[in-house]
């Protein structure tokens, strides 16, 4: 197992309380009360767990050196005191997406959908960490974890709305939107 | 587990007899008599196994649509009757490599090292399948499996020599070269 593996466990207890779990497209995910985030595998799962989603942080797949420099200069760390809100957004893309060559995927992601550029506009308000699940045989290709302060809840809504309106998102065939708030005192 | 997972088990039995196992750079791998190739996980390992290396076939990371079309037109399938020779070449790249942005990695791999173009010159003589291990937490980032006829043994030697002389290969910090011949009657 990679030490870059993260497990997101939906169950009855955990640091993050689920306030909304919405299937955006495709098969839904069972309801749960909380999400626990673990760096590593979770086995055995806690009793009454509803699901466990896994992914690894990895090297960048599309970002250029120039974009990387801009991201690095602006992106905040996770776990800021004021970031009481979070979102976990599991996404799966179609086989047609994965069959595209690298330059075609890059053209759709950035030249035509401005995914990286759009994300930059929301830094440093929104912190994020991307996890890859496809090569692990997970049900979702990507798990993106976002953290932000309650004051930026509207900003976050705008970000996900903009991304979902892009050409890139026409290749998404399963997506769940899980919104969370940090349990008091944690 | 992904159904694209492959396990390469070095042990006392298997379809492919090891004729040479050479550490090219970095930590060596224990000797073994044979390699068995399995589509899926192997657990528990056969008694007296020396090692088990795993990787997943995945989407292309660098190949453009134009290059993809050329590759598809020329690359042969594995398991040809005449392909009695094989090579398993596990490779790990440095952290500096993985820290590079996508465009910098592409420039080194192709514009400056001609990895894809060089490979094309050896098709259809050499069949190959690439497996990714890095995000699985495996000791090697890549396992490349090659198959060719004894008549093309010199051609294969030329291919690996050319690749090892490139700028891309300066980022390789562990590499094992395992040469194999198919067991009689298999």
Coordinates of N, CA, C and O in Angstrom, one line a residue, chain A residues 13-126:
Chain A
X13 N -19.9 7.6 13.0 CA -19.0 8.5 13.8 C -17.8 9.0 12.9 O -17.5 8.3 12.0
X14 N -17.3 10.1 13.3 CA -16.2 10.6 12.5 C -16.1 12.1 12.7 O -17.0 12.7 13.3
X15 N -15.0 12.7 12.3 CA -14.7 14.1 12.6 C -15.7 15.0 11.8 O -15.9 16.2 12.3
X16 N -16.2 14.6 10.7 CA -17.0 15.4 9.8 C -18.4 14.9 9.7 O -18.7 13.8 9.3
X17 N -19.3 15.8 10.1 CA -20.8 15.4 10.0 C -21.3 15.7 8.6 O -21.1 16.8 8.1
X18 N -22.0 14.7 8.1 CA -22.6 14.9 6.7 C -23.8 15.8 6.9 O -24.8 15.4 7.6
X19 N -23.9 16.9 6.1 CA -25.1 17.7 6.1 C -25.9 17.5 4.9 O -27.1 17.8 4.9
X20 N -25.3 17.0 3.9 CA -26.0 16.7 2.6 C -25.2 15.7 1.8 O -24.0 15.8 1.7
X21 N -25.9 14.7 1.3 CA -25.3 13.7 0.4 C -26.2 13.5 -0.8 O -27.3 13.0 -0.7
X22 N -25.7 14.1 -1.9 CA -26.6 14.2 -3.1 C -25.9 13.4 -4.3 O -24.8 13.7 -4.7
X23 N -26.7 12.4 -4.9 CA -26.2 11.8 -6.1 C -26.4 12.8 -7.2 O -27.5 13.2 -7.5
X24 N -25.3 13.3 -7.9 CA -25.4 14.3 -8.9 C -25.7 13.6 -10.3 O -26.6 14.0 -11.0
X25 N -25.0 12.5 -10.5 CA -25.3 11.6 -11.7 C -24.9 10.2 -11.4 O -23.9 10.0 -10.6
X26 N -25.6 9.3 -11.9 CA -25.3 7.8 -11.8 C -25.8 7.3 -10.4 O -26.5 7.9 -9.7
X27 N -25.3 6.1 -10.2 CA -25.7 5.3 -9.0 C -25.4 6.1 -7.7 O -24.3 6.6 -7.5
X28 N -26.4 6.1 -6.8 CA -26.1 6.9 -5.5 C -25.2 6.1 -4.6 O -24.8 5.0 -4.9
X29 N -25.0 6.7 -3.4 CA -24.1 6.2 -2.4 C -25.0 6.1 -1.1 O -25.8 7.1 -0.9
X30 N -25.0 5.0 -0.3 CA -25.8 5.0 0.8 C -25.6 6.2 1.8 O -24.5 6.7 1.9
X31 N -26.7 6.5 2.5 CA -26.5 7.6 3.5 C -25.7 7.2 4.6 O -25.5 6.0 4.9
X32 N -25.1 8.2 5.3 CA -24.3 8.0 6.5 C -24.3 9.3 7.3 O -24.7 10.3 6.7
X33 N -24.0 9.2 8.6 CA -24.0 10.4 9.4 C -22.7 11.2 9.4 O -22.8 12.4 9.4
X34 N -21.6 10.5 9.2 CA -20.3 11.1 9.3 C -19.3 10.5 8.4 O -19.5 9.4 7.8
X35 N -18.3 11.3 8.1 CA -17.1 10.8 7.4 C -15.9 10.9 8.2 O -15.6 11.9 8.8
X36 N -15.1 9.8 8.3 CA -13.8 9.8 8.9 C -12.8 9.8 7.8 O -12.9 9.0 6.8
X37 N -11.7 10.6 7.9 CA -10.7 10.6 6.9 C -9.4 10.0 7.5 O -9.0 10.4 8.6
X38 N -8.8 9.0 6.8 CA -7.7 8.3 7.3 C -6.6 8.2 6.3 O -6.8 8.0 5.1
X39 N -5.3 8.5 6.8 CA -4.2 8.3 5.9 C -3.7 6.9 6.0 O -3.0 6.5 6.9
X40 N -4.2 6.0 5.1 CA -3.9 4.6 5.1 C -5.1 3.8 4.9 O -6.2 4.3 4.8
X41 N -4.9 2.4 4.8 CA -6.1 1.6 4.7 C -6.9 1.5 6.0 O -6.3 1.6 7.1
X42 N -8.1 1.2 5.9 CA -8.9 1.0 7.2 C -9.5 -0.5 7.1 O -10.3 -0.8 6.2
X43 N -8.9 -1.3 7.9 CA -9.4 -2.7 7.9 C -9.1 -3.3 9.2 O -8.0 -3.2 9.8
X44 N -10.1 -4.0 9.8 CA -11.5 -4.1 9.3 C -12.2 -2.7 9.5 O -11.8 -1.9 10.2
X45 N -13.3 -2.6 8.7 CA -14.1 -1.3 8.8 C -14.8 -1.3 10.1 O -15.2 -2.4 10.6
X46 N -15.0 -0.1 10.7 CA -15.9 0.0 11.9 C -17.3 -0.7 11.6 O -17.8 -0.6 10.5
X47 N -17.8 -1.3 12.6 CA -19.2 -1.8 12.5 C -20.1 -0.7 12.0 O -20.0 0.4 12.4
X48 N -21.1 -1.1 11.2 CA -22.1 -0.2 10.7 C -21.6 0.9 9.8 O -22.2 1.9 9.6
X49 N -20.4 0.6 9.2 CA -19.9 1.5 8.2 C -20.8 1.4 6.9 O -21.2 0.3 6.5
X50 N -21.1 2.5 6.3 CA -21.9 2.5 5.1 C -21.1 2.3 3.8 O -21.5 1.6 2.9
X51 N -19.9 2.9 3.8 CA -19.0 2.8 2.7 C -17.6 3.2 3.1 O -17.4 3.9 4.1
X52 N -16.6 2.8 2.3 CA -15.2 3.2 2.4 C -14.7 3.5 1.0 O -14.7 2.6 0.2
X53 N -14.3 4.7 0.7 CA -13.8 5.1 -0.6 C -12.3 5.4 -0.4 O -11.9 6.1 0.6
X54 N -11.5 5.0 -1.4 CA -10.1 5.1 -1.2 C -9.5 5.7 -2.5 O -9.9 5.6 -3.6
X55 N -8.4 6.4 -2.3 CA -7.6 7.0 -3.4 C -6.2 7.4 -2.9 O -6.0 7.6 -1.7
X56 N -5.3 7.6 -3.9 CA -4.0 8.0 -3.6 C -3.7 9.4 -4.1 O -4.1 9.7 -5.3
X57 N -3.0 10.2 -3.4 CA -2.5 11.4 -3.9 C -1.4 11.0 -4.9 O -0.7 10.0 -4.7
X58 N -1.1 11.8 -5.9 CA -0.2 11.3 -6.9 C 0.5 12.5 -7.6 O 0.2 13.6 -7.3
X59 N 1.3 12.2 -8.6 CA 1.9 13.2 -9.4 C 0.8 13.9 -10.2 O -0.2 13.3 -10.5
X60 N 1.1 15.2 -10.6 CA 0.2 15.9 -11.5 C 0.1 15.3 -12.8 O 1.1 14.8 -13.4
X61 N -1.2 15.3 -13.4 CA -1.4 14.6 -14.7 C -1.5 15.6 -15.8 O -1.3 15.2 -17.0
X62 N -1.9 16.8 -15.5 CA -2.2 17.8 -16.6 C -1.5 19.1 -16.4 O -1.3 19.9 -17.4
X63 N -1.2 19.5 -15.2 CA -0.7 20.8 -14.9 C 0.7 21.1 -15.5 O 1.6 20.3 -15.3
X64 N 0.8 22.2 -16.1 CA 2.1 22.6 -16.7 C 3.0 23.2 -15.6 O 2.5 23.6 -14.5
X65 N 4.3 23.4 -15.9 CA 5.2 24.0 -14.9 C 4.7 25.4 -14.5 O 4.8 25.8 -13.3
X66 N 4.2 26.2 -15.5 CA 3.8 27.6 -15.2 C 2.5 27.5 -14.3 O 2.4 28.3 -13.4
X67 N 1.6 26.6 -14.6 CA 0.4 26.5 -13.8 C 0.7 26.0 -12.4 O 0.2 26.5 -11.4
X68 N 1.7 25.1 -12.4 CA 2.1 24.6 -11.1 C 2.7 25.7 -10.2 O 2.4 25.8 -9.0
X69 N 3.4 26.6 -10.7 CA 4.0 27.7 -10.0 C 2.9 28.6 -9.4 O 3.0 29.0 -8.3
X70 N 1.9 28.9 -10.2 CA 0.8 29.7 -9.8 C 0.0 29.0 -8.7 O -0.4 29.6 -7.7
X71 N -0.3 27.7 -8.8 CA -1.0 26.9 -7.8 C -0.2 26.9 -6.5 O -0.8 27.2 -5.4
X72 N 1.1 26.6 -6.6 CA 1.9 26.5 -5.4 C 1.9 27.8 -4.6 O 1.9 27.9 -3.4
X73 N 1.9 28.9 -5.4 CA 2.0 30.3 -4.7 C 0.7 30.6 -4.0 O 0.7 31.3 -3.0
X74 N -0.4 30.0 -4.5 CA -1.7 30.4 -3.9 C -2.5 29.4 -3.1 O -3.4 29.7 -2.4
X75 N -2.1 28.1 -3.3 CA -3.0 27.1 -2.6 C -2.7 26.9 -1.1 O -1.6 26.8 -0.7
X76 N -3.7 27.0 -0.3 CA -3.6 26.9 1.1 C -3.4 25.4 1.6 O -3.8 24.5 0.8
X77 N -3.0 25.2 2.8 CA -2.9 23.9 3.4 C -4.3 23.4 3.8 O -5.2 24.3 4.0
X78 N -4.5 22.2 4.0 CA -5.8 21.7 4.6 C -5.7 22.0 6.1 O -4.6 22.4 6.6
X79 N -6.8 21.8 6.8 CA -6.8 21.8 8.3 C -6.6 23.2 8.9 O -6.1 23.3 10.0
X80 N -7.1 24.2 8.2 CA -7.1 25.6 8.7 C -8.2 25.7 9.8 O -9.3 25.1 9.6
X81 N -7.9 26.3 10.9 CA -8.8 26.5 12.0 C -10.2 26.9 11.5 O -11.2 26.4 12.0
X82 N -10.2 27.9 10.6 CA -11.5 28.5 10.2 C -12.3 27.7 9.2 O -13.4 27.9 8.9
X83 N -11.6 26.6 8.7 CA -12.3 25.8 7.6 C -13.2 24.8 8.3 O -12.8 23.6 8.4
X84 N -14.4 25.2 8.6 CA -15.3 24.3 9.3 C -16.2 23.6 8.4 O -16.9 22.7 8.7
X85 N -16.1 23.9 7.1 CA -16.9 23.2 6.0 C -16.0 22.4 5.2 O -14.8 22.8 4.9
X86 N -16.5 21.3 4.7 CA -15.8 20.5 3.8 C -16.7 19.9 2.7 O -18.0 19.9 2.9
X87 N -16.2 19.4 1.7 CA -16.9 18.6 0.7 C -16.1 17.5 0.2 O -14.9 17.6 0.0
X88 N -16.7 16.3 0.0 CA -16.1 15.2 -0.6 C -16.8 14.9 -1.9 O -18.0 14.6 -1.8
X89 N -16.2 15.0 -3.0 CA -16.8 14.8 -4.3 C -16.2 13.7 -5.1 O -15.2 13.9 -5.8
X90 N -16.8 12.5 -5.0 CA -16.3 11.3 -5.8 C -16.8 11.4 -7.2 O -18.0 11.7 -7.4
X91 N -16.0 11.2 -8.1 CA -16.3 11.3 -9.6 C -15.8 10.1 -10.3 O -14.6 9.7 -10.1
X92 N -16.6 9.6 -11.3 CA -16.1 8.6 -12.2 C -16.2 9.2 -13.6 O -17.3 9.8 -13.9
X93 N -15.2 9.0 -14.5 CA -15.4 9.4 -15.9 C -15.6 8.2 -16.8 O -15.3 7.0 -16.4
X94 N -16.1 8.4 -17.9 CA -16.5 7.3 -18.9 C -15.2 6.7 -19.5 O -14.1 7.2 -19.5
X95 N -15.5 5.5 -20.0 CA -14.4 4.8 -20.7 C -13.9 5.6 -21.9 O -12.7 5.6 -22.2
X96 N -14.8 6.3 -22.5 CA -14.5 7.2 -23.7 C -13.4 8.2 -23.3 O -12.5 8.5 -24.0
X97 N -13.6 8.7 -22.1 CA -12.6 9.7 -21.5 C -11.2 9.0 -21.4 O -10.2 9.6 -21.9
X98 N -11.2 7.9 -20.8 CA -9.9 7.2 -20.5 C -9.2 6.7 -21.8 O -8.0 6.5 -21.9
X99 N -10.1 6.5 -22.9 CA -9.5 6.1 -24.1 C -8.9 7.2 -24.9 O -8.2 7.0 -25.9
X100 N -9.1 8.4 -24.5 CA -8.6 9.6 -25.2 C -7.0 9.7 -25.0 O -6.6 9.3 -23.9
X101 N -6.3 10.2 -25.9 CA -4.9 10.4 -25.7 C -4.6 11.6 -24.8 O -5.6 12.3 -24.5
X102 N -3.4 11.7 -24.3 CA -3.1 12.7 -23.3 C -3.4 14.1 -23.8 O -3.9 14.9 -23.1
X103 N -3.0 14.4 -25.0 CA -3.2 15.8 -25.5 C -4.7 16.1 -25.7 O -5.1 17.2 -25.5
X104 N -5.5 15.1 -26.1 CA -6.9 15.4 -26.2 C -7.5 15.6 -24.8 O -8.4 16.5 -24.7
X105 N -7.1 14.8 -23.8 CA -7.7 15.1 -22.5 C -7.3 16.4 -21.9 O -8.0 17.1 -21.3
X106 N -6.0 16.8 -22.1 CA -5.5 18.1 -21.7 C -6.3 19.2 -22.4 O -6.7 20.2 -21.8
X107 N -6.5 19.1 -23.7 CA -7.3 20.1 -24.4 C -8.7 20.3 -23.9 O -9.2 21.4 -23.7
X108 N -9.3 19.2 -23.5 CA -10.7 19.3 -23.0 C -10.6 19.9 -21.6 O -11.4 20.8 -21.3
X109 N -9.7 19.4 -20.7 CA -9.7 19.9 -19.3 C -9.3 21.3 -19.2 O -10.0 22.1 -18.5
X110 N -8.4 21.8 -20.0 CA -7.9 23.1 -19.8 C -8.2 24.1 -20.9 O -8.9 25.1 -20.7
X111 N -7.8 23.8 -22.1 CA -8.0 24.7 -23.2 C -9.5 25.0 -23.5 O -9.9 26.1 -23.8
X112 N -10.3 23.9 -23.2 CA -11.8 24.1 -23.5 C -12.6 24.2 -22.3 O -13.8 24.7 -22.3
X113 N -12.2 23.7 -21.1 CA -13.0 23.7 -19.9 C -12.4 24.6 -18.8 O -13.1 24.9 -17.8
X114 N -11.1 25.0 -19.0 CA -10.5 25.9 -18.0 C -10.6 25.5 -16.6 O -10.7 26.2 -15.7
X115 N -10.4 24.2 -16.4 CA -10.5 23.6 -15.1 C -9.4 24.2 -14.1 O -9.8 24.6 -13.0
X116 N -8.2 24.2 -14.6 CA -7.1 24.6 -13.7 C -7.2 26.1 -13.4 O -7.1 26.6 -12.3
X117 N -7.5 26.9 -14.5 CA -7.6 28.3 -14.4 C -8.8 28.7 -13.5 O -8.7 29.6 -12.7
X118 N -9.9 28.0 -13.6 CA -11.1 28.3 -12.8 C -10.7 28.0 -11.3 O -11.0 28.8 -10.4
X119 N -10.1 26.9 -11.1 CA -9.7 26.5 -9.7 C -8.8 27.6 -9.1 O -9.0 27.9 -7.9
X120 N -7.9 28.1 -9.9 CA -7.0 29.2 -9.4 C -7.7 30.4 -8.8 O -7.3 31.0 -7.9
X121 N -8.8 30.7 -9.5 CA -9.6 31.9 -9.1 C -10.2 31.7 -7.7 O -10.7 32.7 -7.1
X122 N -10.3 30.5 -7.2 CA -10.9 30.2 -5.9 C -9.9 30.0 -4.8 O -10.2 29.5 -3.7
X123 N -8.6 30.2 -5.1 CA -7.6 30.1 -4.1 C -7.3 31.5 -3.6 O -7.3 32.5 -4.3
X124 N -7.0 31.7 -2.3 CA -6.8 30.6 -1.3 C -8.1 30.3 -0.5 O -8.0 29.6 0.5
X125 N -9.2 30.7 -1.0 CA -10.5 30.5 -0.2 C -10.7 29.0 0.0 O -11.1 28.5 1.1
X126 N -10.6 28.2 -1.1 CA -10.9 26.8 -1.1 C -9.6 26.0 -1.1 O -8.8 26.0 -2.0

